[in-house]
PDB file of C-alpha atoms in Angstrom:
ATOM      1  CA  SER A  18      -0.223   7.298 -24.991  1.00  0.00           C
ATOM      2  CA  VAL A  19      -2.811   9.214 -23.317  1.00  0.00           C
ATOM      3  CA  PHE A  20      -3.941  10.526 -19.817  1.00  0.00           C
ATOM      4  CA  ALA A  21      -7.547   9.353 -19.659  1.00  0.00           C
ATOM      5  CA  PRO A  22      -9.332  10.055 -16.497  1.00  0.00           C
ATOM      6  CA  ASP A  23     -12.552   9.896 -18.189  1.00  0.00           C
ATOM      7  CA  ALA A  24     -14.302   7.497 -20.719  1.00  0.00           C
ATOM      8  CA  ALA A  25     -14.041   9.617 -23.922  1.00  0.00           C
ATOM      9  CA  ARG A  26     -10.536   8.174 -24.754  1.00  0.00           C
ATOM     10  CA  ARG A  27     -11.317   4.548 -24.084  1.00  0.00           C
ATOM     11  CA  THR A  28     -11.506   3.609 -27.673  1.00  0.00           C
ATOM     12  CA  HIS A  29      -7.439   3.966 -27.445  1.00  0.00           C
ATOM     13  CA  MET A  30      -6.843   1.601 -24.726  1.00  0.00           C
ATOM     14  CA  ALA A  31      -6.509  -2.158 -24.396  1.00  0.00           C
ATOM     15  CA  ALA A  32      -9.406  -4.002 -22.774  1.00  0.00           C
ATOM     16  CA  SER A  33      -8.498  -5.307 -19.474  1.00  0.00           C
ATOM     17  CA  TYR A  34      -9.473  -8.483 -17.755  1.00  0.00           C
ATOM     18  CA  ALA A  35     -10.783  -9.843 -14.319  1.00  0.00           C
ATOM     19  CA  ASP A  36      -8.864 -12.675 -12.455  1.00  0.00           C
ATOM     20  CA  ASP A  37     -11.810 -14.772 -13.667  1.00  0.00           C
ATOM     21  CA  GLY A  38     -11.072 -13.811 -17.319  1.00  0.00           C
ATOM     22  CA  ALA A  39     -14.275 -11.561 -17.545  1.00  0.00           C
ATOM     23  CA  ARG A  40     -13.731  -8.302 -19.665  1.00  0.00           C
ATOM     24  CA  LEU A  41     -13.797  -5.267 -17.152  1.00  0.00           C
ATOM     25  CA  PRO A  42     -15.664  -2.204 -17.912  1.00  0.00           C
ATOM     26  CA  PHE A  43     -14.011   1.112 -18.019  1.00  0.00           C
ATOM     27  CA  TYR A  44     -13.141   2.593 -14.294  1.00  0.00           C
ATOM     28  CA  VAL A  45     -11.365   5.751 -13.005  1.00  0.00           C
ATOM     29  CA  THR A  46      -9.404   5.035  -9.759  1.00  0.00           C
ATOM     30  CA  ALA A  47      -8.431   6.973  -6.835  1.00  0.00           C
ATOM     31  CA  THR A  48      -5.278   7.679  -8.010  1.00  0.00           C
ATOM     32  CA  PRO A  49      -5.556   9.586 -11.874  1.00  0.00           C
ATOM     33  CA  GLY A  50      -1.879  10.670 -11.714  1.00  0.00           C
ATOM     34  CA  SER A  51      -0.606   7.051 -12.013  1.00  0.00           C
ATOM     35  CA  GLY A  52      -3.819   4.983 -12.655  1.00  0.00           C
ATOM     36  CA  GLU A  53      -5.086   6.814 -15.602  1.00  0.00           C
ATOM     37  CA  MET A  54      -2.108   7.140 -17.782  1.00  0.00           C
ATOM     38  CA  PHE A  55      -2.204   4.514 -20.685  1.00  0.00           C
ATOM     39  CA  ALA A  56       0.775   4.029 -22.806  1.00  0.00           C
ATOM     40  CA  SER A  57       1.961   1.527 -25.512  1.00  0.00           C
ATOM     41  CA  ALA A  58       5.011  -0.646 -25.305  1.00  0.00           C
ATOM     42  CA  ARG A  59       6.531   1.187 -28.088  1.00  0.00           C
ATOM     43  CA  ASP A  60       6.049   4.473 -25.972  1.00  0.00           C
ATOM     44  CA  LEU A  61       7.369   3.074 -23.029  1.00  0.00           C
ATOM     45  CA  ALA A  62      10.327   1.725 -25.205  1.00  0.00           C
ATOM     46  CA  THR A  63      11.079   5.365 -26.191  1.00  0.00           C
ATOM     47  CA  TRP A  64      10.869   6.297 -22.455  1.00  0.00           C
ATOM     48  CA  ALA A  65      13.367   3.622 -21.585  1.00  0.00           C
ATOM     49  CA  THR A  66      15.826   5.085 -24.234  1.00  0.00           C
ATOM     50  CA  PHE A  67      15.381   8.389 -22.851  1.00  0.00           C
ATOM     51  CA  HIS A  68      16.124   7.205 -19.277  1.00  0.00           C
ATOM     52  CA  LEU A  69      19.357   5.067 -20.628  1.00  0.00           C
ATOM     53  CA  LYS A  70      20.608   8.290 -22.578  1.00  0.00           C
ATOM     54  CA  CYS A  71      20.225   6.566 -25.805  1.00  0.00           C
ATOM     55  CA  SER A  72      18.276   8.884 -27.860  1.00  0.00           C
ATOM     56  CA  ALA A  73      19.919  11.778 -29.774  1.00  0.00           C
ATOM     57  CA  ALA A  74      20.920  14.419 -27.400  1.00  0.00           C
ATOM     58  CA  ALA A  75      19.420  17.265 -29.468  1.00  0.00           C
ATOM     59  CA  GLY A  76      16.213  15.593 -29.041  1.00  0.00           C
ATOM     60  CA  ARG A  77      16.315  15.020 -25.160  1.00  0.00           C
ATOM     61  CA  ALA A  78      14.294  17.304 -22.646  1.00  0.00           C
ATOM     62  CA  LEU A  79      16.769  16.792 -19.957  1.00  0.00           C
ATOM     63  CA  LYS A  80      20.596  16.952 -20.079  1.00  0.00           C
ATOM     64  CA  ASP A  81      22.212  13.726 -18.539  1.00  0.00           C
ATOM     65  CA  SER A  82      23.256  15.158 -15.302  1.00  0.00           C
ATOM     66  CA  SER A  83      19.248  16.215 -15.015  1.00  0.00           C
ATOM     67  CA  LEU A  84      18.829  12.444 -15.704  1.00  0.00           C
ATOM     68  CA  GLU A  85      21.358  11.414 -13.292  1.00  0.00           C
ATOM     69  CA  LEU A  86      19.282  13.316 -10.685  1.00  0.00           C
ATOM     70  CA  LEU A  87      16.245  11.253 -11.248  1.00  0.00           C
ATOM     71  CA  HIS A  88      18.098   8.296 -10.844  1.00  0.00           C
ATOM     72  CA  ARG A  89      19.924   9.164  -7.498  1.00  0.00           C
ATOM     73  CA  PRO A  90      18.730   7.622  -4.373  1.00  0.00           C
ATOM     74  CA  VAL A  91      17.141   9.630  -1.999  1.00  0.00           C
ATOM     75  CA  THR A  92      15.158   7.835   0.570  1.00  0.00           C
ATOM     76  CA  ARG A  93      15.695   4.249   1.860  1.00  0.00           C
ATOM     77  CA  ALA A  94      13.102   1.687   1.434  1.00  0.00           C
ATOM     78  CA  ASP A  95      15.075  -1.414   2.727  1.00  0.00           C
ATOM     79  CA  ASP A  96      18.253  -2.688   3.304  1.00  0.00           C
ATOM     80  CA  VAL A  97      19.485  -2.831  -0.587  1.00  0.00           C
ATOM     81  CA  THR A  98      16.676  -0.615  -2.293  1.00  0.00           C
ATOM     82  CA  SER A  99      16.524   3.163  -2.066  1.00  0.00           C
ATOM     83  CA  TYR A 100      13.926   5.470  -3.981  1.00  0.00           C
ATOM     84  CA  GLY A 101      14.535   8.109  -6.520  1.00  0.00           C
ATOM     85  CA  LEU A 102      12.439  10.246  -8.260  1.00  0.00           C
ATOM     86  CA  GLY A 103       9.963   7.663  -9.401  1.00  0.00           C
ATOM     87  CA  TRP A 104      12.510   4.797  -9.551  1.00  0.00           C
ATOM     88  CA  MET A 105      13.446   2.300  -7.229  1.00  0.00           C
ATOM     89  CA  VAL A 106      17.158   2.235  -7.342  1.00  0.00           C
ATOM     90  CA  CYS A 107      19.273  -0.827  -5.931  1.00  0.00           C
ATOM     91  CA  ARG A 108      22.405  -3.024  -7.138  1.00  0.00           C
ATOM     92  CA  SER A 109      22.029  -6.421  -8.389  1.00  0.00           C
ATOM     93  CA  SER A 110      24.111  -9.471  -7.126  1.00  0.00           C
ATOM     94  CA  ASP A 111      27.097  -8.466  -9.502  1.00  0.00           C
ATOM     95  CA  GLY A 112      27.157  -4.791  -8.471  1.00  0.00           C
ATOM     96  CA  TRP A 113      25.195  -3.473 -11.480  1.00  0.00           C
ATOM     97  CA  THR A 114      22.782  -0.196 -10.903  1.00  0.00           C
ATOM     98  CA  VAL A 115      19.377  -1.399 -11.249  1.00  0.00           C
ATOM     99  CA  LEU A 116      16.456   1.165 -11.977  1.00  0.00           C
ATOM    100  CA  HIS A 117      12.993  -0.573 -11.695  1.00  0.00           C
ATOM    101  CA  HIS A 118       9.424   0.751 -10.769  1.00  0.00           C
ATOM    102  CA  GLY A 119       6.740  -1.944 -11.660  1.00  0.00           C
ATOM    103  CA  GLY A 120       2.794  -1.433 -10.886  1.00  0.00           C
ATOM    104  CA  GLY A 121      -0.815  -2.592 -11.315  1.00  0.00           C
ATOM    105  CA  GLN A 122      -4.224  -2.126 -10.661  1.00  0.00           C
ATOM    106  CA  THR A 123      -7.642  -4.077 -11.113  1.00  0.00           C
ATOM    107  CA  GLY A 124      -7.388  -5.884 -14.845  1.00  0.00           C
ATOM    108  CA  VAL A 125      -3.653  -4.598 -15.886  1.00  0.00           C
ATOM    109  CA  LYS A 126       0.093  -5.270 -14.607  1.00  0.00           C
ATOM    110  CA  ALA A 127       3.377  -3.676 -15.584  1.00  0.00           C
ATOM    111  CA  GLU A 128       6.755  -4.330 -15.083  1.00  0.00           C
ATOM    112  CA  PHE A 129       9.809  -2.046 -15.967  1.00  0.00           C
ATOM    113  CA  VAL A 130      13.646  -2.494 -15.457  1.00  0.00           C
ATOM    114  CA  LEU A 131      16.419  -0.526 -16.543  1.00  0.00           C
ATOM    115  CA  LEU A 132      20.246  -1.544 -16.141  1.00  0.00           C
ATOM    116  CA  PRO A 133      22.013   1.676 -17.020  1.00  0.00           C
ATOM    117  CA  GLU A 134      25.487  -0.113 -17.608  1.00  0.00           C
ATOM    118  CA  PHE A 135      24.241  -2.232 -20.252  1.00  0.00           C
ATOM    119  CA  ARG A 136      21.848   0.297 -21.971  1.00  0.00           C
ATOM    120  CA  THR A 137      19.457  -2.451 -21.338  1.00  0.00           C
ATOM    121  CA  ALA A 138      15.431  -2.614 -20.487  1.00  0.00           C
ATOM    122  CA  ALA A 139      12.747  -4.740 -20.091  1.00  0.00           C
ATOM    123  CA  ILE A 140       9.556  -3.686 -19.905  1.00  0.00           C
ATOM    124  CA  VAL A 141       6.388  -6.103 -19.682  1.00  0.00           C
ATOM    125  CA  LEU A 142       2.716  -4.966 -20.000  1.00  0.00           C
ATOM    126  CA  SER A 143      -0.146  -7.406 -19.232  1.00  0.00           C
ATOM    127  CA  ASN A 144      -4.109  -6.653 -19.157  1.00  0.00           C
ATOM    128  CA  ARG A 145      -5.096  -8.841 -16.659  1.00  0.00           C
ATOM    129  CA  ARG A 146      -3.195  -8.759 -13.313  1.00  0.00           C
ATOM    130  CA  THR A 147      -3.285 -12.648 -12.264  1.00  0.00           C
ATOM    131  CA  ASN A 148      -0.383 -14.870 -12.686  1.00  0.00           C
ATOM    132  CA  GLN A 149       2.328 -12.381 -11.454  1.00  0.00           C
ATOM    133  CA  ALA A 150       4.732 -14.567 -11.252  1.00  0.00           C
ATOM    134  CA  PHE A 151       4.586 -15.556 -14.806  1.00  0.00           C
ATOM    135  CA  VAL A 152       4.870 -11.982 -15.725  1.00  0.00           C
ATOM    136  CA  GLN A 153       7.990 -11.378 -13.343  1.00  0.00           C
ATOM    137  CA  SER A 154       9.590 -14.517 -15.035  1.00  0.00           C
ATOM    138  CA  LEU A 155       9.215 -13.117 -18.618  1.00  0.00           C
ATOM    139  CA  ARG A 156      10.704  -9.674 -17.302  1.00  0.00           C
ATOM    140  CA  ASP A 157      13.722 -11.787 -16.068  1.00  0.00           C
ATOM    141  CA  ARG A 158      13.896 -13.834 -19.035  1.00  0.00           C
ATOM    142  CA  LEU A 159      14.182 -10.983 -21.453  1.00  0.00           C
ATOM    143  CA  ILE A 160      16.920  -9.547 -19.390  1.00  0.00           C
ATOM    144  CA  ARG A 161      18.919 -12.625 -19.330  1.00  0.00           C
ATOM    145  CA  SER A 162      18.526 -12.625 -23.676  1.00  0.00           C
ATOM    146  CA  ALA A 163      20.701  -9.465 -23.290  1.00  0.00           C
ATOM    147  CA  ILE A 164      22.652 -10.133 -19.801  1.00  0.00           C
ATOM    148  CA  PRO A 165      23.145 -13.842 -19.152  1.00  0.00           C
ATOM    149  CA  GLY A 166      24.077 -13.086 -15.384  1.00  0.00           C
ATOM    150  CA  TRP A 167      20.874 -11.646 -14.434  1.00  0.00           C
ATOM    151  CA  GLN A 168      19.300 -13.253 -11.272  1.00  0.00           C
ATOM    152  CA  GLY A 169      16.632 -11.282 -10.845  1.00  0.00           C
ATOM    153  CA  LEU A 170      15.847  -8.136  -8.767  1.00  0.00           C
ATOM    154  CA  PRO A 171      17.007  -8.263  -5.449  1.00  0.00           C
ATOM    155  CA  MET A 172      15.081  -8.687  -2.462  1.00  0.00           C
ATOM    156  CA  GLY A 173      15.540  -6.598   0.623  1.00  0.00           C
ATOM    157  CA  LYS A 174      14.513  -6.796   4.318  1.00  0.00           C
ATOM    158  CA  SER A 175      13.219  -3.876   6.121  1.00  0.00           C
ATOM    159  CA  ALA A 176      14.770  -2.280   9.390  1.00  0.00           C
ATOM    160  CA  LYS A 177      12.551  -3.495  11.797  1.00  0.00           C
ATOM    161  CA  GLY A 178      12.439  -2.920  15.864  1.00  0.00           C
ATOM    162  CA  PRO A 179      10.175  -2.986  18.667  1.00  0.00           C
ATOM    163  CA  LEU A 180       7.657  -0.173  19.242  1.00  0.00           C
ATOM    164  CA  ASP A 181       8.446   2.914  20.876  1.00  0.00           C
ATOM    165  CA  SER A 182       6.362   4.044  24.030  1.00  0.00           C
ATOM    166  CA  ALA A 183       5.592   7.107  22.357  1.00  0.00           C
ATOM    167  CA  TYR A 184       2.943   5.353  20.184  1.00  0.00           C
ATOM    168  CA  VAL A 185       1.327   3.967  23.320  1.00  0.00           C
ATOM    169  CA  GLY A 186      -2.438   5.664  23.613  1.00  0.00           C
ATOM    170  CA  LYS A 187      -5.373   6.557  21.721  1.00  0.00           C
ATOM    171  CA  TRP A 188      -5.077   8.328  18.472  1.00  0.00           C
ATOM    172  CA  GLN A 189      -7.847   9.815  16.341  1.00  0.00           C
ATOM    173  CA  GLY A 190      -8.224  11.348  13.014  1.00  0.00           C
ATOM    174  CA  SER A 191      -9.307  10.985   9.610  1.00  0.00           C
ATOM    175  CA  LEU A 192      -8.766   9.070   6.670  1.00  0.00           C
ATOM    176  CA  LEU A 193      -9.095  10.250   2.965  1.00  0.00           C
ATOM    177  CA  ALA A 194     -10.492   7.715   0.714  1.00  0.00           C
ATOM    178  CA  GLN A 195     -11.329   8.486  -2.683  1.00  0.00           C
ATOM    179  CA  GLY A 196     -12.418  12.070  -2.150  1.00  0.00           C
ATOM    180  CA  ARG A 197     -14.334  11.378   1.511  1.00  0.00           C
ATOM    181  CA  TRP A 198     -12.945  11.630   4.624  1.00  0.00           C
ATOM    182  CA  LEU A 199     -13.604   8.856   7.065  1.00  0.00           C
ATOM    183  CA  PRO A 200     -13.440   8.688  11.104  1.00  0.00           C
ATOM    184  CA  ALA A 201     -10.105   6.582  11.912  1.00  0.00           C
ATOM    185  CA  GLN A 202      -9.387   5.460  15.401  1.00  0.00           C
ATOM    186  CA  LEU A 203      -6.074   3.661  16.293  1.00  0.00           C
ATOM    187  CA  ARG A 204      -5.326   2.378  20.054  1.00  0.00           C
ATOM    188  CA  VAL A 205      -2.179   0.986  21.032  1.00  0.00           C
ATOM    189  CA  ALA A 206      -1.655  -0.595  24.462  1.00  0.00           C
ATOM    190  CA  VAL A 207       0.979  -0.945  26.734  1.00  0.00           C
ATOM    191  CA  ASP A 208       1.880  -4.400  25.831  1.00  0.00           C
ATOM    192  CA  HIS A 209       2.054  -2.943  22.085  1.00  0.00           C
ATOM    193  CA  THR A 210      -0.914  -4.855  20.867  1.00  0.00           C
ATOM    194  CA  ALA A 211      -3.282  -2.368  19.029  1.00  0.00           C
ATOM    195  CA  THR A 212      -6.847  -2.078  17.080  1.00  0.00           C
ATOM    196  CA  VAL A 213      -7.871  -0.170  14.451  1.00  0.00           C
ATOM    197  CA  ALA A 214     -11.383   1.293  13.357  1.00  0.00           C
ATOM    198  CA  VAL A 215     -12.303   3.037  10.033  1.00  0.00           C
ATOM    199  CA  GLY A 216     -15.649   4.599   9.357  1.00  0.00           C
ATOM    200  CA  ASN A 217     -18.497   2.605  10.797  1.00  0.00           C
ATOM    201  CA  THR A 218     -16.380  -0.515  11.418  1.00  0.00           C
ATOM    202  CA  ALA A 219     -16.186  -1.655  14.851  1.00  0.00           C
ATOM    203  CA  PRO A 220     -12.577  -1.970  16.017  1.00  0.00           C
ATOM    204  CA  THR A 221     -10.183  -5.018  14.504  1.00  0.00           C
ATOM    205  CA  GLN A 222      -6.825  -6.231  15.792  1.00  0.00           C
ATOM    206  CA  VAL A 223      -3.884  -5.070  14.428  1.00  0.00           C
ATOM    207  CA  THR A 224      -1.348  -7.771  13.671  1.00  0.00           C
ATOM    208  CA  GLU A 225       2.551  -7.751  12.946  1.00  0.00           C
ATOM    209  CA  VAL A 226       2.916  -3.940  14.850  1.00  0.00           C
ATOM    210  CA  GLU A 227       6.442  -2.675  14.513  1.00  0.00           C
ATOM    211  CA  ILE A 228       8.649  -0.149  13.882  1.00  0.00           C
ATOM    212  CA  SER A 229       9.933  -0.494  10.301  1.00  0.00           C
ATOM    213  CA  ASP A 230      12.624   2.098   9.359  1.00  0.00           C
ATOM    214  CA  GLY A 231      11.035   4.820  11.327  1.00  0.00           C
ATOM    215  CA  TRP A 232       7.319   4.036  10.276  1.00  0.00           C
ATOM    216  CA  LEU A 233       4.724   2.355  12.498  1.00  0.00           C
ATOM    217  CA  SER A 234       3.139  -0.712  10.401  1.00  0.00           C
ATOM    218  CA  GLY A 235       1.022  -3.643  10.857  1.00  0.00           C
ATOM    219  CA  THR A 236      -1.780  -4.944   9.193  1.00  0.00           C
ATOM    220  CA  SER A 237      -5.818  -5.267  10.021  1.00  0.00           C
ATOM    221  CA  GLN A 238      -8.757  -6.969   8.542  1.00  0.00           C
ATOM    222  CA  VAL A 239     -11.109  -3.868   7.816  1.00  0.00           C
ATOM    223  CA  ILE A 240     -13.092  -2.833   4.571  1.00  0.00           C
ATOM    224  CA  ILE A 241     -12.665   0.700   3.632  1.00  0.00           C
ATOM    225  CA  GLU A 242     -15.654   2.232   2.153  1.00  0.00           C
ATOM    226  CA  ALA A 243     -14.181   3.335  -1.270  1.00  0.00           C
ATOM    227  CA  GLY A 244     -15.052   2.512  -4.757  1.00  0.00           C
ATOM    228  CA  ASP A 245     -11.324   0.665  -5.542  1.00  0.00           C
ATOM    229  CA  ALA A 246     -11.520  -1.309  -2.442  1.00  0.00           C
ATOM    230  CA  ARG A 247     -15.169  -2.539  -3.161  1.00  0.00           C
ATOM    231  CA  ARG A 248     -14.379  -3.333  -6.867  1.00  0.00           C
ATOM    232  CA  GLU A 249     -11.368  -5.268  -5.809  1.00  0.00           C
ATOM    233  CA  GLY A 250     -12.823  -6.897  -2.723  1.00  0.00           C
ATOM    234  CA  LEU A 251      -9.921  -5.679  -0.423  1.00  0.00           C
ATOM    235  CA  ARG A 252     -10.746  -6.893   3.152  1.00  0.00           C
ATOM    236  CA  GLU A 253      -7.275  -5.746   4.642  1.00  0.00           C
ATOM    237  CA  ILE A 254      -5.459  -2.945   5.177  1.00  0.00           C
ATOM    238  CA  ALA A 255      -1.732  -2.206   5.861  1.00  0.00           C
ATOM    239  CA  ILE A 256      -0.798   0.672   8.158  1.00  0.00           C
ATOM    240  CA  ASN A 257       2.025   2.971   7.868  1.00  0.00           C
ATOM    241  CA  LEU A 258       2.344   5.702  10.134  1.00  0.00           C
ATOM    242  CA  ARG A 259       5.057   8.188  11.412  1.00  0.00           C
ATOM    243  CA  LEU A 260       4.989  10.348  14.779  1.00  0.00           C
ATOM    244  CA  ARG A 261       5.439  13.716  13.834  1.00  0.00           C
ATOM    245  CA  GLY A 262       5.631  15.940  16.763  1.00  0.00           C
ATOM    246  CA  ASP A 263       2.288  15.073  18.653  1.00  0.00           C
ATOM    247  CA  ALA A 264       0.580  13.483  15.630  1.00  0.00           C
ATOM    248  CA  LEU A 265       0.725  10.654  13.584  1.00  0.00           C
ATOM    249  CA  ASP A 266       0.450  11.078   9.698  1.00  0.00           C
ATOM    250  CA  GLY A 267       1.073   8.425   6.812  1.00  0.00           C
ATOM    251  CA  GLU A 268      -0.964   5.984   4.675  1.00  0.00           C
ATOM    252  CA  VAL A 269      -3.561   2.927   5.198  1.00  0.00           C
ATOM    253  CA  ILE A 270      -3.119   0.777   1.930  1.00  0.00           C
ATOM    254  CA  ALA A 271      -6.273  -1.482   1.183  1.00  0.00           C
ATOM    255  CA  TRP A 272      -4.959  -4.885  -0.342  1.00  0.00           C
ATOM    256  CA  SER A 273      -5.725  -8.321  -0.422  1.00  0.00           C
ATOM    257  CA  LYS A 274      -3.753 -11.782  -0.238  1.00  0.00           C
ATOM    258  CA  THR A 275      -3.830 -13.622  -3.338  1.00  0.00           C
TER     259      THR A 275
END
């Protein structure tokens, strides 16, 4: 396993492939802390045994109580899932504790699930991001080989509500996109419709405007001038902002429907 924010170590990495099957050149993402960590299936299995407390106590870097602290729910993601320190935490339909965190970017997809009561882990790595349903079904088949009653990851729903009047008005600020600050503007009307503009783009309508778990959320068709967004052809954004005092802050995620 290597942390490789440059091309010097690319000989250690598996090749990745685009949606059309073409081999992708080496690239660097806007989030090297999560996007430039390359690990083998064997090393991830070792990581799983560490979190499941299966490795010898003398060889563990953390004591059991510290591991349990990492797995403790801290913030609520939806009505069934919380977030610990790097882990999504929930319970299966049978009441089992489930720790999981998948991920992916151009040319790669990963699924990682732990079931501590059964000392069981399932890890699936793919060097092509398409056909996510197959990767997830393979994950579930692996788990069912050890736990026949496994029904898949529970799917929750966010606690949604109407938009608060405190959000009404014109908001101006900036968005940091891969090291570049872009001007950003959000307008929320009295009727709770909204428009957003990023960089030099014209304002576009924000749909699905709502408050979800205390966050202002919505989606819009905007192209953000950033390398990752251009490479992936991302033409939509998801807005997640929270009112803190007299300012809005949060994140804007570039994405695309597949």
